[in-house]
C-alpha cells in the first residue's frame, strides 16, 4: 500500500466538527508518514488496516506487508495472555473510563524482539493505537533493578559478616577483660598496675567498638528489635550516675534538672533509651576539657490537661566542649562520620555512635537533633513518644509505701528461690530482700530453678515468666508436678514476676500454678506485698 492510499481507507474515521473529506485523509496520511511513534489502525478481528512508516524503521516490517496481517501474531508468546486481556479492555472500555497502557514485546523482522509501550482507543468498529519503542528504557530500568538487588544482597552479606565476626570477637574479648579484671585484684607493683589498667581500658574500648558494629549490622539487616515493657524512668536514667562520676573525675561540673512530671512507670524499651542517653553523655564528657555538662529531663503530656497516658520524654545534653560548625552538623549523624577529621586523631572513636543513636531514636518513633558553636560547646536533644503504664498518683502512692514495707515475720530468715535471667533484675531483688534479712538463691533459668527446688526447701519462689532454656510457666508447671509426685512435701507459693502485665498474662500464670503475679518493674513495696500476699504473716 502506497503512502497515497485511497480515501476510502479512512471513511470510518470520525470527522472533526466543520472539517472532513479528502483534506482530512491527506492530513492523516502525512501524519502517518512523519510519526516517529508506531501508529496503527485495526479492525475488531485484529487485522491491520493501516500502520505508520515508523513500523519499518523500528521493527523492519513495511506498512504494505503488514496491511491485513493479524497484529497479535507479532506478540511474544510469553506476553500474549496479558496482551489479550488488554485487547479486551480496549474493545469494551466505556465512555469516561481511563485509557490504560500496556507494555509488551513485538517480533522484529530479524527474529529479535523489541519492547513497546501502548495506548489505544476504540471508535466504532476500529481501534486506533499508538506505541513507542521503550526497549532501551526497559533494559536500563532492569539493569538498575538488578544492580539494586545485587547491592542489597552485598549489603546483607556484609551485615551478616559483621554480625558473625562481632560475635566471634566478643567471646575471646570477654575472656581477656575477665582475666585482666582478675589480675588487677592480685598484688601488683605500681608499674604492673598501670599496665593492667591500660589493658583494661583498651579492652573496654574494643568491646564498645564491637558492640557498635554489631548494632549497626543488626540495624542494616532489620534484625534489631525493640522491647515494649513497663519500666521505671529511673531505670532509663541509670547512665546519669555513672557519667557524673566520670565528669567529676575530669574536673567538670555535672548538673541535672528534671521537670516535676519526669518520674513514673512508662511503656517502652528502657535499654535502648539508656544506650542513647549513655552515648550522648559519654561524648559530652569526652569532648569537654573544662566547664560543665548540663542535662535536662522533661516529660510532656500530649493532653493539655495532663490526664492522658500519651507523653513525650525529652532528654537534653549540653556541654562546653569543642563543638562543631554548621557545615558539619548535616552529616554528624551519618555512619562512620565525625564532625571533623581531627576528632578521630584527638579523641578516638569510629563515628558509629551518633548514627546508632539516630537509628534507635527513629525506630522508637522519636527525633534527635544537634546544635553547636565551634569552641563553645554542643547541645543534643532527643524526644521520644511514651505512654504511662501507671498514673502518677498510683506511682507516688506505691513509692510512699516502700519505706514501711516488710516481709512477714517467720521467726527465721525466709528462703527465697529467685528464677531470673537478667543480672540487673537479679541484683534488684537481692537488694530489696537483703534489707529484710532473706536468703536468696538465684537460678538463671527455669531448668536451674526446677533443679534447685528439687534439692532444697523454700518459703517462696519468685519466677520470671520469660527465660531461656525453660520459661517461667513451664518451670511452674514442673514444680507443681514435682509436688504432686511427693505428697509429703508442702505446697510452696510461687509469685510470677513479669513485664507482661496484661490480664491474659496473669491468667496464664495462675493457670500454670502460680499463686500471684507482680508486674515489672518491681519496687520494694510491690515485691514485698506480693510475697506477703502468698505466705501471710
Short mmCIF file of C-alpha atoms in Angstrom, two decimals:
data_model
loop_
_atom_site.label_atom_id
_atom_site.label_comp_id
_atom_site.label_asym_id
_atom_site.label_seq_id
_atom_site.Cartn_x
_atom_site.Cartn_y
_atom_site.Cartn_z
CA UNK A 1 0.00 0.00 0.00
CA UNK A 2 1.44 3.37 -1.08
CA UNK A 3 1.55 6.44 1.10
CA UNK A 4 -1.20 7.97 -1.06
CA UNK A 5 -3.74 5.33 -0.09
CA UNK A 6 -7.34 5.77 -1.30
CA UNK A 7 -9.55 7.94 0.84
CA UNK A 8 -11.92 5.01 1.32
CA UNK A 9 -9.43 3.64 3.82
CA UNK A 10 -10.39 6.44 6.21
CA UNK A 11 -14.14 6.52 5.57
CA UNK A 12 -14.76 5.25 9.13
CA UNK A 13 -12.66 7.92 10.83
CA UNK A 14 -14.73 10.43 12.83
CA UNK A 15 -14.85 13.86 11.31
CA UNK A 16 -13.78 16.85 13.31
CA UNK A 17 -16.51 19.47 13.57
CA UNK A 18 -16.61 21.52 10.39
CA UNK A 19 -13.82 19.54 8.73
CA UNK A 20 -13.91 16.38 6.65
CA UNK A 21 -13.39 14.69 3.30
CA UNK A 22 -10.22 14.28 1.25
CA UNK A 23 -8.34 17.02 3.11
CA UNK A 24 -8.59 15.08 6.38
CA UNK A 25 -7.50 11.87 4.71
CA UNK A 26 -4.46 13.58 3.18
CA UNK A 27 -3.55 15.15 6.53
CA UNK A 28 -3.77 11.81 8.31
CA UNK A 29 -1.68 10.13 5.61
CA UNK A 30 1.07 12.73 6.05
CA UNK A 31 0.79 12.35 9.85
CA UNK A 32 1.30 8.57 9.49
CA UNK A 33 4.37 9.21 7.32
CA UNK A 34 6.15 11.61 9.70
CA UNK A 35 5.33 9.99 13.05
CA UNK A 36 8.27 8.57 14.98
CA UNK A 37 5.84 6.68 17.21
CA UNK A 38 4.24 3.50 15.90
CA UNK A 39 0.68 4.24 14.73
CA UNK A 40 -1.80 1.51 13.86
CA UNK A 41 -5.45 1.16 12.93
CA UNK A 42 -7.01 -2.32 13.19
CA UNK A 43 -10.46 -3.80 12.95
CA UNK A 44 -12.23 -5.71 15.71
CA UNK A 45 -10.93 -9.01 14.30
CA UNK A 46 -7.41 -7.87 14.98
CA UNK A 47 -6.43 -7.31 11.33
CA UNK A 48 -4.31 -4.31 10.48
CA UNK A 49 -5.98 -1.59 8.40
CA UNK A 50 -3.07 0.83 8.37
CA UNK A 51 0.27 1.36 10.13
CA UNK A 52 2.76 4.21 10.05
CA UNK A 53 6.06 4.08 8.16
CA UNK A 54 7.84 4.05 11.54
CA UNK A 55 6.99 0.34 11.93
CA UNK A 56 9.53 -0.42 9.24
CA UNK A 57 12.17 1.68 10.99
CA UNK A 58 11.55 0.12 14.40
CA UNK A 59 10.62 -3.47 13.55
CA UNK A 60 11.60 -3.96 9.91
CA UNK A 61 8.03 -4.62 8.69
CA UNK A 62 6.85 -2.34 5.89
CA UNK A 63 3.32 -0.88 6.01
CA UNK A 64 2.48 -2.68 2.74
CA UNK A 65 3.28 -6.15 4.07
CA UNK A 66 1.59 -5.50 7.42
CA UNK A 67 -1.75 -4.47 5.91
CA UNK A 68 -4.30 -7.24 6.53
CA UNK A 69 -2.00 -9.11 8.93
CA UNK A 70 -3.09 -10.07 12.44
CA UNK A 71 -1.20 -7.83 14.87
CA UNK A 72 -1.25 -10.35 17.69
CA UNK A 73 0.92 -12.74 15.66
CA UNK A 74 3.86 -10.42 16.29
CA UNK A 75 3.46 -10.52 20.10
CA UNK A 76 5.98 -12.51 22.15
CA UNK A 77 4.34 -15.80 23.28
CA UNK A 78 5.04 -15.00 26.94
CA UNK A 79 3.20 -11.68 26.63
CA UNK A 80 0.21 -12.99 24.69
CA UNK A 81 -2.15 -13.60 27.63
CA UNK A 82 -1.63 -10.12 29.09
CA UNK A 83 -1.99 -8.61 25.61
CA UNK A 84 -5.31 -10.39 25.05
CA UNK A 85 -6.53 -9.03 28.38
CA UNK A 86 -5.51 -5.54 27.26
CA UNK A 87 -7.28 -6.00 23.90
CA UNK A 88 -10.48 -6.94 25.71
CA UNK A 89 -10.16 -3.91 27.98
CA UNK A 90 -9.75 -1.56 24.98
CA UNK A 91 -12.65 -3.01 22.98
CA UNK A 92 -15.03 -2.94 25.97
CA UNK A 93 -13.96 0.35 27.51
CA UNK A 94 -16.90 2.58 28.37
CA UNK A 95 -17.00 6.31 27.75
CA UNK A 96 -15.22 8.14 30.54
CA UNK A 97 -13.11 5.14 31.61
CA UNK A 98 -9.39 5.86 31.88
CA UNK A 99 -7.11 4.88 28.97
CA UNK A 100 -4.87 2.13 30.33
CA UNK A 101 -1.46 1.33 28.94
CA UNK A 102 0.21 -1.91 28.01
CA UNK A 103 3.86 -2.89 27.68
CA UNK A 104 4.72 -5.98 25.67
CA UNK A 105 7.26 -7.35 23.20
CA UNK A 106 6.87 -7.49 19.39
CA UNK A 107 8.91 -9.54 16.97
CA UNK A 108 11.34 -7.71 14.68
CA UNK A 109 11.69 -8.92 11.12
CA UNK A 110 15.14 -10.28 12.02
CA UNK A 111 13.61 -12.51 14.73
CA UNK A 112 14.59 -10.40 17.74
CA UNK A 113 12.05 -8.67 19.95
CA UNK A 114 11.52 -5.01 20.82
CA UNK A 115 9.56 -3.75 23.83
CA UNK A 116 6.65 -1.40 23.03
CA UNK A 117 4.54 0.76 25.30
CA UNK A 118 0.93 1.16 24.05
CA UNK A 119 -2.08 3.42 24.28
CA UNK A 120 -5.24 2.57 22.31
CA UNK A 121 -8.84 3.72 21.95
CA UNK A 122 -11.82 2.23 20.14
CA UNK A 123 -14.04 4.30 17.81
CA UNK A 124 -16.88 2.34 16.19
CA UNK A 125 -15.51 -0.83 14.60
CA UNK A 126 -11.93 0.40 14.55
CA UNK A 127 -9.21 0.51 17.23
CA UNK A 128 -6.64 3.29 16.99
CA UNK A 129 -3.35 2.65 18.74
CA UNK A 130 -0.02 4.36 19.26
CA UNK A 131 3.11 2.63 20.57
CA UNK A 132 6.58 3.74 21.46
CA UNK A 133 9.76 1.66 21.42
CA UNK A 134 10.92 1.55 25.05
CA UNK A 135 13.37 -1.35 24.71
CA UNK A 136 16.37 0.68 25.80
CA UNK A 137 14.49 2.30 28.68
CA UNK A 138 13.19 -1.02 30.00
CA UNK A 139 16.66 -2.54 29.69
CA UNK A 140 18.15 0.38 31.63
CA UNK A 141 15.49 0.05 34.33
CA UNK A 142 16.16 -3.67 34.61
CA UNK A 143 19.88 -3.02 34.86
CA UNK A 144 19.25 -0.58 37.71
CA UNK A 145 16.93 -3.06 39.40
CA UNK A 146 19.49 -5.85 39.08
CA UNK A 147 22.16 -3.54 40.45
CA UNK A 148 19.91 -2.61 43.38
CA UNK A 149 19.19 -6.27 44.14
CA UNK A 150 22.90 -7.08 43.93
CA UNK A 151 23.78 -4.14 46.18
CA UNK A 152 21.16 -5.17 48.75
CA UNK A 153 22.45 -8.74 48.68
CA UNK A 154 26.01 -7.48 49.14
CA UNK A 155 24.86 -5.24 52.00
CA UNK A 156 23.09 -8.15 53.68
CA UNK A 157 26.19 -10.30 53.26
CA UNK A 158 28.31 -7.53 54.77
CA UNK A 159 25.90 -7.10 57.69
CA UNK A 160 25.81 -10.86 58.31
CA UNK A 161 29.60 -10.99 58.19
CA UNK A 162 29.96 -8.09 60.62
CA UNK A 163 27.43 -9.65 62.97
CA UNK A 164 29.16 -13.03 62.90
CA UNK A 165 32.60 -11.51 63.33
CA UNK A 166 31.39 -9.32 66.18
CA UNK A 167 30.08 -12.39 67.99
CA UNK A 168 33.29 -14.29 67.35
CA UNK A 169 35.46 -11.40 68.56
CA UNK A 170 33.33 -10.82 71.64
CA UNK A 171 33.96 -14.31 73.06
CA UNK A 172 37.77 -14.09 73.41
CA UNK A 173 37.46 -10.38 74.27
CA UNK A 174 35.25 -11.15 77.24
CA UNK A 175 37.88 -13.65 78.33
CA UNK A 176 40.62 -11.02 78.08
CA UNK A 177 38.61 -8.45 80.05
CA UNK A 178 37.67 -11.01 82.70
CA UNK A 179 41.26 -12.21 83.15
CA UNK A 180 42.61 -8.66 83.32
CA UNK A 181 39.98 -7.82 85.94
CA UNK A 182 41.03 -10.85 87.98
CA UNK A 183 44.70 -9.93 87.53
CA UNK A 184 44.03 -6.41 88.80
CA UNK A 185 42.85 -7.90 92.11
CA UNK A 186 46.18 -9.61 92.75
CA UNK A 187 49.25 -7.95 94.34
CA UNK A 188 50.90 -5.82 91.63
CA UNK A 189 53.69 -3.30 91.52
CA UNK A 190 52.78 0.26 90.55
CA UNK A 191 54.18 -0.27 87.06
CA UNK A 192 52.27 -3.54 86.62
CA UNK A 193 49.05 -1.97 87.90
CA UNK A 194 49.44 0.82 85.35
CA UNK A 195 49.93 -1.67 82.51
CA UNK A 196 46.92 -3.71 83.62
CA UNK A 197 44.87 -0.51 83.74
CA UNK A 198 45.87 0.34 80.17
CA UNK A 199 44.95 -3.17 79.01
CA UNK A 200 41.58 -2.95 80.75
CA UNK A 201 40.84 0.48 79.24
CA UNK A 202 41.78 -0.72 75.77
CA UNK A 203 39.69 -3.85 76.23
CA UNK A 204 36.60 -1.85 77.16
CA UNK A 205 37.16 0.46 74.18
CA UNK A 206 37.38 -2.56 71.89
CA UNK A 207 34.26 -4.05 73.47
CA UNK A 208 32.36 -0.80 72.77
CA UNK A 209 33.56 -0.88 69.16
CA UNK A 210 32.43 -4.49 68.71
CA UNK A 211 29.04 -3.65 70.23
CA UNK A 212 28.66 -0.68 67.88
CA UNK A 213 29.49 -2.80 64.83
CA UNK A 214 27.02 -5.44 65.97
CA UNK A 215 24.27 -2.84 66.44
CA UNK A 216 24.98 -1.30 63.03
CA UNK A 217 24.84 -4.69 61.32
CA UNK A 218 21.56 -5.54 63.08
CA UNK A 219 20.02 -2.20 62.12
CA UNK A 220 21.08 -2.59 58.48
CA UNK A 221 19.75 -6.15 58.36
CA UNK A 222 16.48 -5.14 60.03
CA UNK A 223 17.17 -7.60 62.85
CA UNK A 224 17.29 -5.15 65.74
CA UNK A 225 14.02 -5.36 67.64
CA UNK A 226 12.67 -3.11 70.37
CA UNK A 227 11.07 -4.16 73.64
CA UNK A 228 7.83 -2.69 74.88
CA UNK A 229 7.53 -3.31 78.60
CA UNK A 230 6.80 -1.29 81.72
CA UNK A 231 9.87 0.43 83.16
CA UNK A 232 10.53 2.97 85.86
CA UNK A 233 12.02 6.14 84.39
CA UNK A 234 14.87 5.82 86.89
CA UNK A 235 15.89 2.64 85.06
CA UNK A 236 16.37 4.56 81.80
CA UNK A 237 18.31 7.31 83.58
CA UNK A 238 20.94 5.00 85.09
CA UNK A 239 23.78 6.46 82.92
CA UNK A 240 23.45 9.77 84.81
CA UNK A 241 25.10 8.39 87.95
CA UNK A 242 27.89 6.64 86.05
CA UNK A 243 28.70 9.60 83.80
CA UNK A 244 28.52 12.03 86.73
CA UNK A 245 31.43 10.19 88.35
CA UNK A 246 33.47 10.32 85.13
CA UNK A 247 32.74 14.02 84.66
CA UNK A 248 33.69 14.91 88.21
CA UNK A 249 36.91 12.86 87.93
CA UNK A 250 37.73 15.07 84.94
CA UNK A 251 37.03 18.22 86.94
CA UNK A 252 33.77 19.02 85.14
CA UNK A 253 30.63 20.32 86.79
CA UNK A 254 27.67 17.98 86.22
CA UNK A 255 24.15 19.37 86.54
CA UNK A 256 20.83 17.52 86.20
CA UNK A 257 17.46 19.28 86.11
CA UNK A 258 14.14 17.47 85.98
CA UNK A 259 10.61 18.62 85.34
CA UNK A 260 8.08 17.69 88.06
CA UNK A 261 6.42 15.15 85.74
CA UNK A 262 9.72 13.36 84.95
CA UNK A 263 9.02 10.29 87.06
CA UNK A 264 6.82 7.23 86.93
CA UNK A 265 6.36 3.99 85.02
CA UNK A 266 6.26 4.08 81.22
CA UNK A 267 5.93 1.57 78.38
CA UNK A 268 8.94 1.26 76.06
CA UNK A 269 12.48 -0.03 75.66
CA UNK A 270 14.47 1.32 78.60
CA UNK A 271 17.62 -0.49 77.42
CA UNK A 272 17.75 1.45 74.16
CA UNK A 273 16.83 4.75 75.84
CA UNK A 274 19.67 4.12 78.26
CA UNK A 275 22.01 3.35 75.35
CA UNK A 276 21.22 6.62 73.55
CA UNK A 277 21.49 8.69 76.73
CA UNK A 278 24.74 6.98 77.73
CA UNK A 279 26.28 7.55 74.31
CA UNK A 280 25.42 11.25 74.25
CA UNK A 281 26.67 11.73 77.81
CA UNK A 282 29.91 9.87 77.07
CA UNK A 283 30.52 12.09 74.06
CA UNK A 284 29.89 15.18 76.16
CA UNK A 285 32.50 14.11 78.71
CA UNK A 286 34.98 13.04 76.03
CA UNK A 287 34.81 16.29 74.07
CA UNK A 288 34.75 18.65 77.08
CA UNK A 289 38.06 19.61 78.66
CA UNK A 290 36.71 22.17 81.14
CA UNK A 291 33.44 23.72 82.17
CA UNK A 292 30.18 21.88 82.70
CA UNK A 293 27.76 19.29 81.38
CA UNK A 294 24.07 20.00 81.89
CA UNK A 295 21.22 17.54 81.48
CA UNK A 296 17.50 18.35 81.31
CA UNK A 297 14.98 15.54 81.83
CA UNK A 298 11.46 16.53 80.86
CA UNK A 299 8.16 14.71 80.39
CA UNK A 300 5.46 16.48 78.40
CA UNK A 301 1.87 15.34 78.27
CA UNK A 302 0.17 15.21 74.88
CA UNK A 303 -3.03 16.06 76.76
CA UNK A 304 -3.03 19.79 77.63
CA UNK A 305 -4.66 18.97 80.96
CA UNK A 306 -2.20 16.16 81.65
CA UNK A 307 -4.82 13.45 82.21
CA UNK A 308 -3.97 11.19 79.25
CA UNK A 309 -1.48 8.35 79.01
CA UNK A 310 0.35 9.68 75.93
CA UNK A 311 3.51 11.59 76.80
CA UNK A 312 6.84 12.59 75.36
CA UNK A 313 10.19 12.15 77.07
CA UNK A 314 12.71 14.88 76.22
CA UNK A 315 16.38 14.47 77.19
CA UNK A 316 18.75 17.37 76.52
CA UNK A 317 22.53 17.23 77.00
CA UNK A 318 24.56 20.42 76.80
CA UNK A 319 28.34 20.74 77.19
CA UNK A 320 31.07 23.37 76.97
CA UNK A 321 33.32 21.25 74.77
CA UNK A 322 34.98 21.59 71.36
CA UNK A 323 31.73 22.00 69.42
CA UNK A 324 31.36 21.88 65.65
CA UNK A 325 30.29 24.14 62.79
CA UNK A 326 27.03 24.19 60.86
CA UNK A 327 28.78 22.69 57.82
CA UNK A 328 29.48 19.54 59.85
CA UNK A 329 26.06 19.32 61.52
CA UNK A 330 24.32 17.94 58.40
CA UNK A 331 26.49 14.82 58.32
CA UNK A 332 27.03 14.45 62.05
CA UNK A 333 24.60 11.53 62.35
CA UNK A 334 25.88 9.76 59.21
CA UNK A 335 27.59 6.44 59.64
CA UNK A 336 31.39 6.50 60.00
CA UNK A 337 31.36 10.32 60.05
CA UNK A 338 32.51 12.71 62.72
CA UNK A 339 32.22 16.46 62.79
CA UNK A 340 35.89 16.93 61.97
CA UNK A 341 38.54 14.52 60.70
CA UNK A 342 40.81 15.69 63.52
CA UNK A 343 38.28 14.39 66.05
CA UNK A 344 39.43 10.80 65.47
CA UNK A 345 43.07 11.73 65.95
CA UNK A 346 42.40 13.81 69.09
CA UNK A 347 39.69 11.81 70.81
CA UNK A 348 39.40 8.44 69.05
CA UNK A 349 36.16 6.77 68.07
CA UNK A 350 34.66 5.34 64.92
CA UNK A 351 31.82 7.72 64.12
CA UNK A 352 29.27 4.96 64.69
CA UNK A 353 27.78 6.11 67.98
CA UNK A 354 25.66 9.04 66.79
CA UNK A 355 24.46 7.09 63.77
CA UNK A 356 23.26 4.33 66.08
CA UNK A 357 21.59 6.92 68.33
CA UNK A 358 19.67 8.36 65.41
CA UNK A 359 18.59 4.92 64.19
CA UNK A 360 17.41 3.87 67.65
CA UNK A 361 15.55 7.13 68.28
CA UNK A 362 13.81 6.94 64.91
CA UNK A 363 12.93 3.27 65.47
CA UNK A 364 11.25 4.35 68.72
CA UNK A 365 9.27 6.98 66.80
CA UNK A 366 11.25 9.94 68.11
CA UNK A 367 13.50 12.70 66.83
CA UNK A 368 17.08 13.72 67.60
CA UNK A 369 18.83 17.00 66.85
CA UNK A 370 22.17 18.70 67.47
CA UNK A 371 23.22 22.34 67.70
CA UNK A 372 26.69 23.66 68.30
CA UNK A 373 29.15 26.52 68.06
CA UNK A 374 32.83 25.71 67.42
CA UNK A 375 34.78 26.15 70.63
CA UNK A 376 31.68 26.96 72.66
CA UNK A 377 30.08 23.56 73.19
CA UNK A 378 27.22 21.45 71.86
CA UNK A 379 23.59 20.73 72.63
CA UNK A 380 21.93 17.41 71.79
CA UNK A 381 18.27 16.64 72.34
CA UNK A 382 16.14 13.60 71.63
CA UNK A 383 12.39 13.36 72.15
CA UNK A 384 10.51 10.06 72.35
CA UNK A 385 6.80 9.28 72.46
CA UNK A 386 5.95 7.20 75.55
CA UNK A 387 2.82 6.07 77.33
CA UNK A 388 2.47 5.88 81.07
CA UNK A 389 1.89 2.37 82.38
CA UNK A 390 0.51 3.77 85.63
CA UNK A 391 -0.77 7.16 86.70
CA UNK A 392 1.47 9.49 88.68
CA UNK A 393 -0.92 9.26 91.61
CA UNK A 394 -0.63 5.45 91.71
CA UNK A 395 3.14 5.65 91.27
CA UNK A 396 3.57 8.14 94.11
CA UNK A 397 1.32 6.13 96.41
CA UNK A 398 3.31 2.99 95.73
CA UNK A 399 6.61 4.76 96.39
CA UNK A 400 5.32 6.11 99.70
CA UNK A 401 4.52 2.57 100.80
CA UNK A 402 8.05 1.37 100.06
CA UNK A 403 9.64 2.60 103.27
CA UNK A 404 7.13 0.83 105.50
CA UNK A 405 7.00 -2.42 103.54
CA UNK A 406 8.35 -5.50 105.41
CA UNK A 407 8.27 -9.24 104.97
CA UNK A 408 6.08 -11.32 107.28
CA UNK A 409 7.88 -12.48 110.46
CA UNK A 410 8.50 -16.21 110.17
CA UNK A 411 10.85 -16.38 113.18
CA UNK A 412 13.79 -17.08 110.88
CA UNK A 413 15.23 -15.74 107.61
CA UNK A 414 12.98 -16.56 104.70
CA UNK A 415 14.48 -18.80 102.00
CA UNK A 416 13.61 -17.39 98.58
CA UNK A 417 14.27 -19.04 95.22
CA UNK A 418 14.60 -16.41 92.51
CA UNK A 419 14.39 -17.59 88.88
CA UNK A 420 15.59 -14.63 86.79
CA UNK A 421 17.97 -14.50 83.80
CA UNK A 422 18.73 -10.76 83.80
CA UNK A 423 21.67 -9.80 86.09
CA UNK A 424 20.28 -6.34 86.86
CA UNK A 425 16.90 -7.74 87.86
CA UNK A 426 18.64 -10.36 89.99
CA UNK A 427 20.52 -7.63 91.81
CA UNK A 428 17.38 -5.53 92.34
CA UNK A 429 15.59 -8.42 94.07
CA UNK A 430 18.68 -9.23 96.12
CA UNK A 431 18.97 -5.64 97.36
CA UNK A 432 15.27 -5.46 98.28
CA UNK A 433 15.23 -8.78 100.13
CA UNK A 434 18.66 -8.29 101.77
CA UNK A 435 17.19 -5.40 103.76
CA UNK A 436 14.61 -7.89 105.09
CA UNK A 437 17.20 -10.49 106.08
CA UNK A 438 16.00 -13.02 103.50
CA UNK A 439 18.26 -15.69 101.99
CA UNK A 440 18.04 -15.55 98.18
CA UNK A 441 19.06 -18.46 95.94
CA UNK A 442 19.35 -17.44 92.27
CA UNK A 443 18.61 -19.59 89.22
CA UNK A 444 19.32 -18.16 85.75
CA UNK A 445 16.53 -20.07 84.01
CA UNK A 446 13.56 -22.32 84.64
CA UNK A 447 15.57 -25.54 84.40
CA UNK A 448 18.03 -24.37 87.07
CA UNK A 449 15.11 -23.27 89.23
CA UNK A 450 13.49 -26.70 88.97
CA UNK A 451 16.77 -28.39 89.93
CA UNK A 452 17.24 -26.08 92.93
CA UNK A 453 13.65 -26.63 94.03
CA UNK A 454 14.05 -30.41 93.77
CA UNK A 455 17.13 -30.31 96.02
CA UNK A 456 16.05 -27.73 98.61
CA UNK A 457 13.17 -26.28 100.61
CA UNK A 458 11.97 -22.71 100.07
CA UNK A 459 9.38 -20.43 101.59
CA UNK A 460 8.53 -18.80 98.28
CA UNK A 461 9.56 -18.97 94.62
CA UNK A 462 9.89 -15.78 92.57
CA UNK A 463 9.57 -16.83 88.94
CA UNK A 464 10.33 -14.68 85.89
CA UNK A 465 7.92 -15.51 83.07
CA UNK A 466 10.31 -15.25 80.10
CA UNK A 467 13.65 -17.05 80.42
CA UNK A 468 15.93 -19.12 78.18
CA UNK A 469 16.13 -22.94 78.32
CA UNK A 470 12.83 -23.21 80.25
CA UNK A 471 10.37 -20.34 80.69
CA UNK A 472 8.63 -19.48 83.94
CA UNK A 473 5.27 -21.01 83.04
CA UNK A 474 6.85 -24.35 82.15
CA UNK A 475 9.01 -24.29 85.30
CA UNK A 476 5.98 -23.53 87.48
CA UNK A 477 4.02 -26.41 85.98
CA UNK A 478 7.02 -28.70 86.55
CA UNK A 479 7.24 -27.58 90.19
CA UNK A 480 3.57 -28.37 90.73
CA UNK A 481 4.04 -31.78 89.08
CA UNK A 482 7.01 -32.47 91.38
CA UNK A 483 4.93 -31.55 94.44
CA UNK A 484 2.11 -33.80 93.25
CA UNK A 485 4.54 -36.70 92.94
CA UNK A 486 5.80 -36.16 96.53
CA UNK A 487 2.68 -35.72 98.73
CA UNK A 488 4.76 -35.36 101.89
CA UNK A 489 6.16 -32.10 100.50
CA UNK A 490 4.20 -28.95 101.39
CA UNK A 491 2.99 -26.70 98.60
CA UNK A 492 5.36 -23.76 98.01
CA UNK A 493 3.88 -20.40 96.96
CA UNK A 494 5.03 -19.16 93.53
CA UNK A 495 4.97 -15.47 92.61
CA UNK A 496 5.30 -14.74 88.88
CA UNK A 497 7.43 -11.69 88.08
CA UNK A 498 6.87 -10.45 84.57
CA UNK A 499 6.87 -7.40 82.33
CA UNK A 500 3.82 -8.98 80.70
CA UNK A 501 1.19 -7.24 82.77
CA UNK A 502 -1.94 -7.81 80.68
CA UNK A 503 -4.90 -9.67 82.15
CA UNK A 504 -4.31 -12.71 79.94
CA UNK A 505 -0.73 -12.97 81.19
CA UNK A 506 -1.89 -13.01 84.80
CA UNK A 507 -4.42 -15.69 83.87
CA UNK A 508 -1.68 -17.75 82.19
CA UNK A 509 0.43 -17.50 85.35
CA UNK A 510 -2.43 -18.65 87.60
CA UNK A 511 -3.32 -21.46 85.21
CA UNK A 512 0.27 -22.72 85.33
CA UNK A 513 0.09 -22.94 89.12
CA UNK A 514 1.37 -19.56 90.29
CA UNK A 515 -0.26 -18.02 93.35
CA UNK A 516 0.26 -14.40 92.45
CA UNK A 517 1.57 -12.09 89.72
CA UNK A 518 3.75 -9.00 90.26
CA UNK A 519 4.31 -6.77 87.25
CA UNK A 520 7.73 -5.39 86.39
CA UNK A 521 9.35 -3.03 87.03
CA UNK A 522 9.14 -4.19 90.61
CA UNK A 523 9.60 -1.94 93.62
CA UNK A 524 10.25 -2.90 97.21
CA UNK A 525 6.61 -2.23 98.02
CA UNK A 526 5.17 -4.30 95.17
CA UNK A 527 7.58 -7.22 95.70
CA UNK A 528 7.15 -7.41 99.47
CA UNK A 529 3.39 -7.02 99.15
CA UNK A 530 3.33 -9.83 96.60
CA UNK A 531 5.29 -12.15 98.91
CA UNK A 532 3.18 -11.20 101.93
CA UNK A 533 0.01 -11.98 99.97
CA UNK A 534 1.04 -15.59 99.34
CA UNK A 535 2.79 -16.55 102.58
CA UNK A 536 0.80 -14.47 105.11
CA UNK A 537 2.00 -13.07 108.43
#
